[in-house]
């Protein structure tokens, strides 16, 4: 449900979010009250120390105050557990109960101060148990008050007290297209953009506040504020919706015929070529992982990585190391040498210069595959994150490509930066002067994969035989025309339910619509959804078959969003337009972007793996972009994106040897499917 309205403003917490924090504080208060009561009962009539009279009065009032707090918490927990996410009617008394509970903080604060004064002035001669109990009560009060203040800061909504936002809901019910409503909508969105931009500036306070960063902050703020502008959900609603959606997707997957195979693209090669591509991909992935430098090397070799690098880091360098830029300690280059097995003379250029839209890369001679290899680093810094989040579309005209050509703005600019370095600085010319018979190969992982794909498109006309291997590339990358054009020379490798290749603005809009549908239809309290969801994510089991309100509500009621305090989304929003039908297309507000090239999808055989020690077998098959048009919720949606996991999965498909993952043993056999 929307944020709770208390003290005349909206907060980033709903009325059904007080079950768990209230129950936790209730548990502490009950133990506290019982301990105080036991102390008072044991020493009743024997408060004969100099400050005994004050101590007696202090304990009596403390017991009464704790009893009042416990009663208020019981009421809050009970009422907050009533109703459903979209039916807050049984919880309409929560704001009053919260106000009462807030008022009880005042006497508690006063009593904590009086207890501290008594301990410092009048506690001489009293028993240690009595003095310790008062000190414990004072400390506990201050700790609870401190964390309550932290909680208030966390749930504070900067937009909660703005009248235009509240008036916008009322205007939406009348006529959202009227001039007054349009002005209110513009004002609300402008304010939301400024709030998000301030948050980004605070988060990135360590970065220089130059023009490029300010432009990126503004662009990202507009994107994020626009995405959340038509919904009125709190974070716990999203968590509950994700839990429900995950279980729903698992139920659908369990009902699917295991013999069903996704039809391959007409342009997919034959089986023998699939194995060849897997071997090439496994080889290139080593360079994509190496591009991350020493952090990934130490992460992949936690026991020996530091020892292997420590001998070469920070020592004086010869003239041959002039090809390395931005690696002040030399640890990055040393880790690359260890990861790739190349010699320093095999490298043409290495750059660890990192700014927004400017990401590290290196150029080396791969004698094993007779290739000039360009490896681009993935996301590893806050500047890289800003490049990722600059997800607007940018024109990318390519000669000979028919149709509209555009790409992810941040990635396109990063590719343009590397393109200029390679061409204008003569790096590629130098490489092919040394090895003129070699061909050009470009690779990268995540952000590096997207940049490598766009870079390959830019270099294609000059190097017709180039190949690009993009590992876990971002989903919202290329327009349809460029994606089709890149099929001839780009291979994208995606592992399992990796989130990033499915991450695009249309897919996020679709995810938002599905979350709204799940939370709108489920008739279970939120705390039950979250409890079962946590158990399911941690220990597995069967997906819960939550009943829905479709059984008790008419379809026309479901197609109309609730208004005022009960609204989940604004009238006539894109999410609202498609909420009443699972199959109805979402309103397209952003240009569609696709994965580059041919898509090689690697999946685990069998059901979802919950244990780190279970057997793992992989299968690889050619897929199409339609398989990545929606986000799949899974505990492995982030793990499957990690470069070391992708590398090990590729190695398990190409090497006849046992494979360990966290650790789990793989069968010596593997299955490739077309």
XYZ file of C-alpha atoms in Angstrom:
674
model
C 0.000 0.000 0.000
C 1.110 3.633 -0.208
C 3.185 5.256 2.490
C 1.520 5.883 5.818
C 0.339 9.431 6.518
C 1.306 10.531 10.048
C 1.939 14.015 11.463
C 0.546 15.567 8.292
C 3.013 13.983 5.878
C 3.599 10.779 3.951
C 6.388 8.453 5.080
C 8.360 5.760 3.269
C 6.730 3.035 5.337
C 3.257 1.488 5.149
C 0.847 0.758 7.977
C 1.505 -2.987 7.615
C 5.294 -2.573 7.965
C 5.213 -2.249 11.754
C 4.738 -5.948 12.553
C 8.416 -6.956 12.633
C 9.949 -3.821 14.222
C 7.059 -3.643 16.670
C 7.412 -7.310 17.612
C 11.173 -6.924 18.091
C 10.774 -3.901 20.374
C 7.916 -5.635 22.173
C 10.183 -8.606 22.923
C 12.841 -6.305 24.385
C 10.317 -4.297 26.399
C 8.683 -7.405 27.895
C 12.048 -8.777 29.053
C 12.928 -5.337 30.390
C 9.601 -5.069 32.256
C 9.922 -8.576 33.749
C 13.483 -7.864 34.923
C 12.424 -4.579 36.493
C 9.440 -6.242 38.187
C 11.644 -9.018 39.625
C 14.123 -6.437 40.931
C 11.331 -4.382 42.486
C 9.693 -7.446 44.072
C 12.946 -8.726 45.576
C 13.928 -5.354 47.052
C 10.435 -4.153 47.976
C 10.494 -2.634 51.443
C 14.309 -2.699 51.567
C 15.164 0.484 49.667
C 17.036 1.795 52.700
C 19.997 3.426 50.966
C 20.267 7.266 50.939
C 18.581 7.494 47.559
C 16.188 4.608 48.206
C 13.005 6.676 48.158
C 13.846 8.145 44.767
C 14.840 4.699 43.503
C 11.514 3.224 44.665
C 9.572 5.936 42.860
C 11.771 5.556 39.774
C 11.134 1.812 39.506
C 7.377 2.174 40.067
C 7.015 4.820 37.371
C 9.329 2.821 35.071
C 7.098 -0.234 35.458
C 4.017 1.818 34.632
C 5.737 3.495 31.688
C 6.979 0.171 30.298
C 3.483 -1.328 30.713
C 1.996 1.555 28.722
C 4.640 1.137 26.004
C 4.043 -2.627 25.882
C 0.284 -2.115 25.504
C 0.802 0.404 22.697
C 3.226 -1.969 20.924
C 0.782 -4.875 21.261
C -1.909 -2.742 19.675
C 0.415 -1.604 16.865
C 1.599 -5.140 16.069
C -1.927 -6.568 16.139
C -3.513 -3.849 14.016
C -0.568 -3.719 11.590
C -0.971 -7.455 10.929
C -4.572 -7.004 9.757
C -5.807 -6.570 6.195
C -3.806 -6.956 3.005
C -1.423 -4.773 1.049
C -4.234 -3.146 -0.931
C -6.844 -3.348 1.827
C -5.631 -1.033 4.604
C -9.131 -0.519 6.017
C -8.561 -2.700 9.125
C -5.407 -0.669 9.798
C -6.924 2.794 9.693
C -6.171 3.296 13.397
C -2.417 2.813 12.916
C -1.607 6.559 12.551
C -3.307 7.249 15.906
C -1.448 4.389 17.586
C 1.838 5.626 16.143
C 1.161 9.093 17.536
C 0.443 7.614 20.966
C 3.618 5.572 20.813
C 5.593 8.659 19.777
C 4.208 10.610 22.736
C 5.454 7.906 25.102
C 9.003 8.633 23.982
C 8.850 11.968 25.839
C 8.354 10.565 29.376
C 10.838 7.808 28.572
C 13.429 10.416 27.630
C 12.731 12.377 30.806
C 12.903 9.246 32.942
C 16.191 8.186 31.335
C 17.659 11.573 32.244
C 16.363 11.300 35.831
C 17.841 7.806 36.109
C 21.219 9.094 34.950
C 21.048 11.908 37.523
C 20.163 9.442 40.297
C 23.078 7.172 39.407
C 25.543 10.057 39.451
C 24.237 11.816 42.613
C 22.140 9.561 44.909
C 23.246 5.972 44.266
C 25.917 5.832 46.988
C 25.227 3.093 49.490
C 22.668 1.284 47.324
C 23.156 -2.322 46.265
C 25.019 -3.023 43.066
C 22.013 -4.835 41.553
C 19.828 -1.775 42.034
C 22.380 0.636 40.584
C 23.143 -1.741 37.708
C 19.449 -2.086 36.920
C 19.007 1.684 36.681
C 22.151 2.040 34.563
C 20.862 -0.737 32.267
C 17.474 0.967 31.990
C 19.079 4.304 31.136
C 21.409 2.760 28.539
C 18.582 0.702 27.006
C 16.385 3.789 26.755
C 19.076 5.773 25.000
C 19.856 2.908 22.610
C 16.182 2.506 21.681
C 15.776 6.265 21.238
C 18.903 6.389 19.074
C 17.821 3.584 16.753
C 14.322 5.036 16.596
C 15.838 8.281 15.356
C 17.862 6.350 12.762
C 14.670 4.600 11.654
C 12.853 7.928 11.289
C 15.654 9.232 9.073
C 15.526 6.079 6.930
C 11.755 6.170 6.343
C 11.661 9.937 5.865
C 10.253 10.801 2.443
C 11.469 14.191 1.128
C 8.404 14.353 -1.117
C 5.951 13.386 1.610
C 4.991 16.873 2.742
C 4.621 18.411 -0.700
C 1.075 19.505 -1.434
C 1.388 19.120 -5.226
C 1.924 15.375 -4.796
C -1.193 14.971 -2.709
C -3.232 17.173 -5.020
C -2.007 15.137 -7.947
C -3.921 12.069 -6.755
C -7.136 14.076 -6.520
C -6.522 15.675 -9.894
C -5.880 12.250 -11.394
C -9.394 11.129 -10.504
C -10.922 14.096 -12.247
C -8.911 14.805 -15.345
C -5.213 14.185 -15.552
C -5.073 15.866 -18.950
C -6.376 19.228 -17.759
C -3.956 22.151 -17.655
C -4.011 22.377 -13.834
C -3.341 18.671 -13.469
C -0.587 18.811 -16.073
C 1.059 21.641 -14.131
C 0.789 19.646 -10.900
C 2.293 16.613 -12.625
C 5.156 18.688 -14.008
C 5.811 20.270 -10.607
C 5.795 16.892 -8.846
C 8.148 15.328 -11.370
C 10.516 18.304 -11.295
C 10.635 18.120 -7.515
C 11.210 14.350 -7.614
C 14.028 14.849 -10.139
C 15.727 17.384 -7.878
C 15.403 15.041 -4.895
C 16.957 12.126 -6.786
C 19.703 14.367 -8.142
C 20.516 15.482 -4.588
C 20.664 11.848 -3.493
C 23.062 11.028 -6.315
C 25.275 13.996 -5.445
C 25.366 12.884 -1.815
C 26.119 9.279 -2.783
C 28.862 10.379 -5.184
C 30.244 13.183 -3.028
C 33.758 11.792 -3.486
C 33.611 12.339 -7.261
C 34.510 15.653 -8.914
C 31.471 17.820 -9.561
C 32.392 18.803 -13.119
C 30.070 19.326 -16.086
C 30.129 15.701 -17.237
C 29.206 14.412 -13.789
C 26.479 17.017 -13.326
C 24.992 16.091 -16.700
C 25.078 12.405 -15.744
C 23.435 13.096 -12.379
C 20.660 15.053 -14.067
C 20.046 12.382 -16.720
C 19.994 9.535 -14.197
C 17.747 11.490 -11.829
C 15.210 12.096 -14.592
C 15.265 8.407 -15.496
C 14.817 7.149 -11.927
C 12.200 9.712 -10.916
C 10.236 9.011 -14.095
C 10.287 5.285 -13.393
C 8.807 5.714 -9.898
C 6.548 8.682 -10.685
C 3.389 6.657 -11.424
C 3.533 4.273 -8.438
C 2.949 4.727 -4.744
C 4.672 1.669 -3.322
C 6.975 1.460 -0.323
C 10.093 -0.774 -0.384
C 8.395 -3.572 1.561
C 5.625 -3.725 -1.050
C 8.267 -4.245 -3.722
C 9.954 -6.949 -1.634
C 6.639 -8.747 -1.160
C 5.855 -8.459 -4.864
C 9.272 -9.845 -5.829
C 8.777 -12.780 -3.448
C 5.356 -13.563 -4.898
C 6.624 -13.166 -8.458
C 9.574 -15.484 -7.812
C 7.301 -18.225 -6.510
C 4.904 -17.701 -9.392
C 7.737 -18.012 -11.919
C 9.014 -21.167 -10.200
C 5.534 -22.709 -10.389
C 5.386 -21.988 -14.109
C 8.875 -23.431 -14.588
C 7.985 -26.617 -12.695
C 4.934 -27.119 -14.893
C 6.963 -26.755 -18.096
C 7.735 -29.881 -20.084
C 11.464 -30.609 -19.565
C 11.714 -31.870 -23.142
C 10.666 -28.513 -24.566
C 13.576 -26.811 -26.316
C 13.503 -23.195 -27.405
C 13.642 -23.078 -31.201
C 16.994 -21.850 -32.390
C 17.464 -18.821 -34.535
C 17.641 -19.489 -38.293
C 21.093 -17.913 -38.263
C 22.401 -20.291 -35.586
C 25.320 -22.482 -36.644
C 25.399 -26.252 -36.585
C 26.320 -28.321 -33.522
C 30.035 -28.532 -34.334
C 30.276 -24.760 -34.582
C 28.610 -24.424 -31.187
C 31.395 -26.365 -29.525
C 33.953 -24.249 -31.384
C 32.293 -21.045 -30.187
C 32.248 -22.372 -26.614
C 35.986 -23.018 -26.737
C 36.700 -19.573 -28.175
C 34.423 -17.976 -25.610
C 36.123 -19.801 -22.721
C 39.503 -18.579 -23.991
C 38.358 -14.950 -24.389
C 36.636 -14.960 -21.002
C 40.027 -15.322 -19.332
C 41.018 -11.947 -20.777
C 37.678 -10.379 -19.844
C 38.205 -11.490 -16.232
C 41.829 -10.331 -16.278
C 40.716 -6.824 -17.312
C 39.278 -6.318 -13.801
C 42.821 -6.204 -12.417
C 43.929 -7.187 -8.943
C 40.509 -7.005 -7.156
C 39.101 -9.839 -9.275
C 42.364 -11.793 -9.079
C 42.368 -11.662 -5.269
C 38.636 -12.459 -5.180
C 39.152 -15.509 -7.393
C 42.271 -16.624 -5.472
C 41.526 -15.664 -1.855
C 44.252 -17.873 -0.340
C 47.153 -17.246 -2.714
C 46.263 -14.077 -4.639
C 47.754 -11.555 -2.208
C 50.973 -13.546 -1.833
C 51.451 -13.865 -5.600
C 50.917 -10.152 -6.189
C 52.792 -8.780 -3.187
C 56.208 -9.587 -4.630
C 55.652 -7.522 -7.788
C 53.515 -4.642 -6.530
C 55.062 -1.308 -5.535
C 58.515 -2.135 -6.912
C 60.375 0.073 -9.379
C 59.439 -0.369 -13.022
C 61.542 -0.395 -16.138
C 60.951 1.491 -19.359
C 58.937 -1.410 -20.756
C 56.145 -0.556 -18.329
C 55.502 2.780 -20.021
C 52.642 1.132 -21.909
C 50.709 0.949 -18.628
C 48.628 3.963 -17.663
C 46.741 4.618 -14.440
C 48.248 1.648 -12.558
C 50.281 3.513 -9.957
C 51.249 0.505 -7.825
C 51.605 -1.955 -10.685
C 49.236 -4.468 -9.077
C 46.724 -4.392 -11.924
C 49.286 -5.254 -14.587
C 50.833 -7.957 -12.404
C 47.443 -9.611 -11.927
C 46.818 -9.476 -15.693
C 50.129 -11.234 -16.332
C 49.207 -13.965 -13.836
C 45.655 -14.356 -15.216
C 46.487 -14.484 -18.928
C 49.881 -16.189 -18.894
C 51.232 -13.600 -21.352
C 54.553 -11.802 -21.102
C 54.882 -8.041 -20.737
C 56.186 -7.823 -24.324
C 52.855 -9.226 -25.575
C 50.974 -6.099 -24.440
C 50.601 -3.123 -26.738
C 48.661 -0.775 -24.468
C 47.134 -0.948 -20.981
C 44.950 1.830 -19.583
C 43.423 1.908 -16.110
C 42.305 5.502 -16.515
C 38.757 5.613 -15.165
C 36.253 8.446 -15.426
C 32.590 8.594 -16.263
C 32.215 7.332 -19.870
C 35.933 6.416 -19.833
C 36.646 2.851 -18.732
C 39.888 0.809 -18.523
C 40.971 -1.560 -21.295
C 44.077 -3.265 -22.617
C 45.375 -4.422 -26.012
C 47.537 -7.539 -26.238
C 48.824 -10.038 -28.777
C 47.220 -13.437 -28.236
C 49.682 -15.733 -29.987
C 47.731 -18.862 -29.074
C 44.728 -17.754 -31.150
C 46.700 -15.433 -33.456
C 44.653 -12.409 -32.532
C 45.071 -8.798 -31.544
C 42.861 -8.828 -28.493
C 41.120 -5.802 -26.971
C 39.689 -6.511 -23.492
C 37.404 -3.955 -21.831
C 36.842 -3.900 -18.076
C 33.393 -4.214 -16.553
C 31.843 -2.257 -13.696
C 34.247 -1.866 -10.784
C 33.927 1.742 -9.616
C 31.311 4.358 -8.834
C 32.150 6.095 -12.114
C 31.354 2.868 -13.953
C 27.995 2.692 -12.179
C 27.157 6.190 -13.429
C 28.090 5.068 -16.941
C 25.764 2.071 -16.550
C 22.894 4.218 -15.297
C 23.130 6.717 -18.164
C 20.574 4.599 -19.999
C 19.098 7.137 -22.398
C 19.278 6.385 -26.109
C 21.950 7.977 -28.256
C 22.081 7.983 -32.039
C 24.795 5.738 -33.443
C 24.657 5.975 -37.236
C 26.594 3.189 -38.953
C 27.242 3.212 -42.666
C 25.511 0.365 -44.468
C 22.978 -0.362 -41.704
C 19.374 0.204 -42.686
C 16.917 1.199 -40.028
C 17.116 3.385 -36.945
C 20.474 3.105 -35.203
C 20.794 4.030 -31.543
C 22.408 2.582 -28.421
C 22.727 2.933 -24.654
C 24.105 6.454 -24.121
C 26.720 5.757 -21.424
C 28.044 2.627 -23.128
C 28.100 4.283 -26.559
C 30.191 7.139 -25.188
C 32.555 4.698 -23.459
C 32.981 2.812 -26.744
C 33.608 6.077 -28.567
C 36.337 6.947 -26.038
C 38.144 3.621 -26.593
C 37.626 3.882 -30.368
C 39.382 7.255 -30.438
C 42.235 5.912 -28.316
C 42.699 2.877 -30.576
C 42.578 4.813 -33.837
C 43.861 8.306 -33.058
C 46.712 7.125 -30.839
C 47.725 4.472 -33.363
C 47.392 1.578 -30.913
C 45.816 -0.832 -33.394
C 48.162 0.314 -36.124
C 51.095 -0.543 -33.852
C 49.632 -3.968 -33.032
C 49.036 -4.945 -36.653
C 52.457 -3.662 -37.631
C 53.913 -6.262 -35.262
C 51.467 -9.025 -36.246
C 49.880 -8.156 -39.621
C 48.458 -11.663 -40.134
C 46.490 -11.605 -36.865
C 42.791 -10.773 -36.705
C 41.064 -8.412 -34.279
C 39.113 -9.876 -31.327
C 37.258 -7.698 -28.807
C 35.915 -8.976 -25.507
C 34.569 -7.807 -22.179
C 32.202 -8.650 -19.348
C 29.097 -6.726 -18.179
C 29.712 -3.028 -18.892
C 32.844 -4.149 -20.737
C 30.741 -6.522 -22.850
C 28.369 -3.757 -23.897
C 31.263 -1.430 -24.654
C 33.076 -4.158 -26.592
C 29.961 -4.809 -28.707
C 29.493 -1.146 -29.631
C 33.241 -0.821 -30.238
C 33.101 -3.814 -32.591
C 30.297 -2.140 -34.526
C 32.372 1.044 -34.839
C 35.452 -0.891 -36.023
C 33.645 -3.354 -38.282
C 34.091 -1.363 -41.485
C 37.859 -1.030 -40.957
C 38.336 -4.633 -39.756
C 35.813 -6.850 -41.592
C 37.105 -10.076 -39.992
C 36.891 -8.922 -36.377
C 35.049 -11.003 -33.780
C 33.525 -9.903 -30.497
C 32.697 -12.062 -27.468
C 30.425 -10.243 -25.045
C 29.899 -11.937 -21.681
C 26.774 -11.019 -19.678
C 26.143 -7.808 -21.674
C 23.448 -5.323 -20.562
C 20.043 -6.047 -22.048
C 19.181 -2.481 -23.039
C 22.063 -1.933 -25.423
C 21.302 -1.751 -29.168
C 18.409 -0.889 -31.420
C 16.904 -3.705 -33.469
C 18.792 -2.691 -36.617
C 22.163 -2.641 -34.854
C 21.434 -5.869 -32.974
C 20.648 -7.640 -36.255
C 23.736 -6.147 -37.880
C 25.967 -7.388 -35.047
C 24.835 -11.022 -35.459
C 27.566 -11.559 -38.045
C 30.465 -10.843 -35.693
C 29.235 -10.652 -32.069
C 28.509 -13.589 -29.758
C 26.812 -12.804 -26.444
C 27.195 -15.350 -23.647
C 24.568 -15.358 -20.873
C 24.589 -17.627 -17.832
C 21.371 -18.834 -16.233
C 19.003 -16.200 -14.867
C 21.560 -13.404 -14.900
C 19.787 -10.120 -14.189
C 21.954 -7.762 -16.258
C 21.202 -9.187 -19.761
C 17.516 -8.820 -18.916
C 17.915 -5.338 -17.515
C 16.354 -2.713 -19.765
C 13.871 0.072 -19.206
C 10.977 -1.771 -20.944
C 11.756 -4.894 -18.907
C 11.815 -2.843 -15.711
C 8.445 -1.370 -16.628
C 7.157 -4.891 -17.202
C 8.560 -5.983 -13.824
C 6.844 -3.044 -12.142
C 3.558 -3.979 -13.778
C 3.875 -7.591 -12.626
C 4.715 -6.556 -9.073
C 1.656 -4.307 -9.008
C -0.486 -7.151 -10.243
C 0.859 -9.594 -7.649
C 0.459 -7.302 -4.644
C -2.940 -6.095 -5.834
C -4.380 -9.599 -6.119
C -2.879 -11.365 -3.082
C -5.188 -11.443 -0.050
C -2.561 -12.474 2.511
C -1.065 -10.002 5.017
C 2.327 -8.665 4.034
C 4.141 -10.112 7.040
C 3.044 -13.630 6.041
C 4.225 -13.052 2.479
C 7.630 -11.841 3.660
C 8.076 -14.630 6.228
C 7.291 -17.348 3.720
C 9.353 -15.582 1.066
C 12.446 -15.492 3.313
C 12.022 -19.183 4.146
C 11.581 -20.053 0.466
C 14.660 -18.097 -0.623
C 16.861 -19.608 2.094
C 15.647 -23.208 2.290
C 13.599 -23.779 -0.866
C 10.555 -26.008 -0.788
C 7.345 -25.728 -2.735
C 6.123 -22.315 -3.890
C 3.210 -21.141 -1.791
C -0.111 -21.025 -3.592
C -1.352 -17.760 -2.155
C -5.072 -17.186 -2.759
C -5.923 -13.980 -4.521
C -8.591 -11.371 -4.185
C -9.805 -12.213 -7.684
C -12.174 -14.661 -5.983
C -13.923 -11.970 -3.955
C -13.615 -8.870 -6.103
C -15.221 -8.064 -9.372
C -12.983 -7.672 -12.418
C -14.031 -4.068 -12.943
C -12.952 -3.282 -9.389
C -9.527 -4.757 -10.033
C -9.107 -2.682 -13.184
C -9.590 0.545 -11.232
C -6.694 1.595 -8.975
C -7.554 2.556 -5.424
C -7.411 6.270 -4.693
C -6.113 8.468 -1.886
C -4.422 6.509 0.887
C -5.211 3.190 -0.818
C -3.798 3.972 -4.263
C -0.877 1.979 -5.603
C -0.447 3.884 -8.850
C -1.587 7.019 -10.576
C -4.594 6.997 -12.861
C -3.722 6.587 -16.554
C -0.123 5.663 -15.834
C 1.531 3.123 -18.157
C 1.458 0.538 -15.394
C -2.239 1.185 -14.767
C -3.101 0.747 -18.435
C -1.765 -2.803 -18.486
C -2.572 -3.894 -14.944
C -5.918 -5.454 -15.720
C -4.546 -7.918 -18.265
C -1.491 -10.138 -18.163
C -1.220 -10.165 -21.928
C -1.866 -6.541 -22.665
C 1.281 -4.759 -23.801
C 2.780 -2.096 -21.618
C 2.648 1.448 -22.813
C 6.002 2.044 -24.482
C 7.610 5.228 -23.185
C 11.204 4.288 -24.031
C 12.779 3.051 -27.228
C 13.378 -0.716 -27.145
C 16.969 -1.926 -26.881
C 18.273 -5.461 -27.371
C 21.210 -7.732 -26.631
C 23.994 -7.697 -29.246
C 24.753 -10.453 -31.735
C 23.917 -14.138 -31.463
C 23.059 -15.208 -27.936
C 24.633 -18.284 -26.380
C 22.622 -19.194 -23.281
C 24.165 -21.475 -20.639
C 21.758 -23.015 -18.134
C 21.941 -25.537 -15.318
C 20.313 -28.884 -15.920
C 17.650 -30.037 -13.497
C 15.724 -27.965 -10.977
C 16.879 -24.802 -9.238
C 20.019 -25.471 -7.220
C 19.705 -24.440 -3.572
C 22.814 -26.047 -2.051
C 26.415 -25.065 -2.702
C 27.401 -28.737 -2.485
C 24.996 -30.199 -5.031
C 26.032 -31.570 -8.410
C 25.923 -29.103 -11.288
C 25.688 -29.851 -14.987
C 25.424 -27.214 -17.684
C 23.902 -27.142 -21.115
C 24.470 -24.547 -23.824
C 22.084 -23.554 -26.589
C 21.579 -20.754 -29.050
C 18.764 -18.476 -27.982
C 17.023 -15.328 -29.193
C 16.350 -11.922 -27.697
C 12.731 -12.894 -26.969
C 14.003 -15.216 -24.218
C 15.309 -12.187 -22.350
C 12.283 -9.898 -22.592
C 11.378 -10.296 -18.911
C 13.282 -10.334 -15.639
C 13.464 -13.676 -13.817
C 13.583 -13.523 -10.022
C 16.076 -15.977 -8.549
C 18.665 -16.193 -5.749
C 21.255 -16.644 -8.516
C 20.239 -13.621 -10.574
C 23.309 -11.772 -9.243
C 25.643 -14.751 -8.754
C 25.182 -15.837 -12.379
C 26.555 -12.446 -13.419
C 29.871 -12.783 -11.584
C 32.738 -13.101 -14.080
C 34.483 -15.962 -12.254
C 31.239 -17.974 -12.237
C 30.747 -17.401 -15.977
C 34.350 -18.445 -16.637
C 34.006 -21.651 -14.635
C 30.733 -22.517 -16.359
C 32.414 -22.130 -19.759
C 35.363 -24.215 -18.622
C 33.021 -26.957 -17.442
C 31.530 -27.128 -20.928
C 34.882 -27.249 -22.721
C 37.161 -29.245 -20.421
C 36.745 -32.885 -19.489
C 37.521 -32.485 -15.808
C 35.618 -32.064 -12.517
C 34.454 -28.563 -11.774
C 33.920 -26.980 -8.361
C 31.649 -24.050 -7.618
C 31.314 -22.782 -4.041
C 32.304 -25.725 -4.035
C 30.161 -28.116 -6.042
C 31.391 -30.903 -8.278
C 30.422 -31.119 -11.886
C 30.001 -34.218 -13.934
C 32.700 -34.880 -16.504
C 30.082 -34.937 -19.206
C 28.231 -31.979 -20.624
C 25.362 -31.473 -22.988
C 25.197 -29.002 -25.848
C 21.805 -28.367 -27.355
C 20.865 -26.602 -30.568
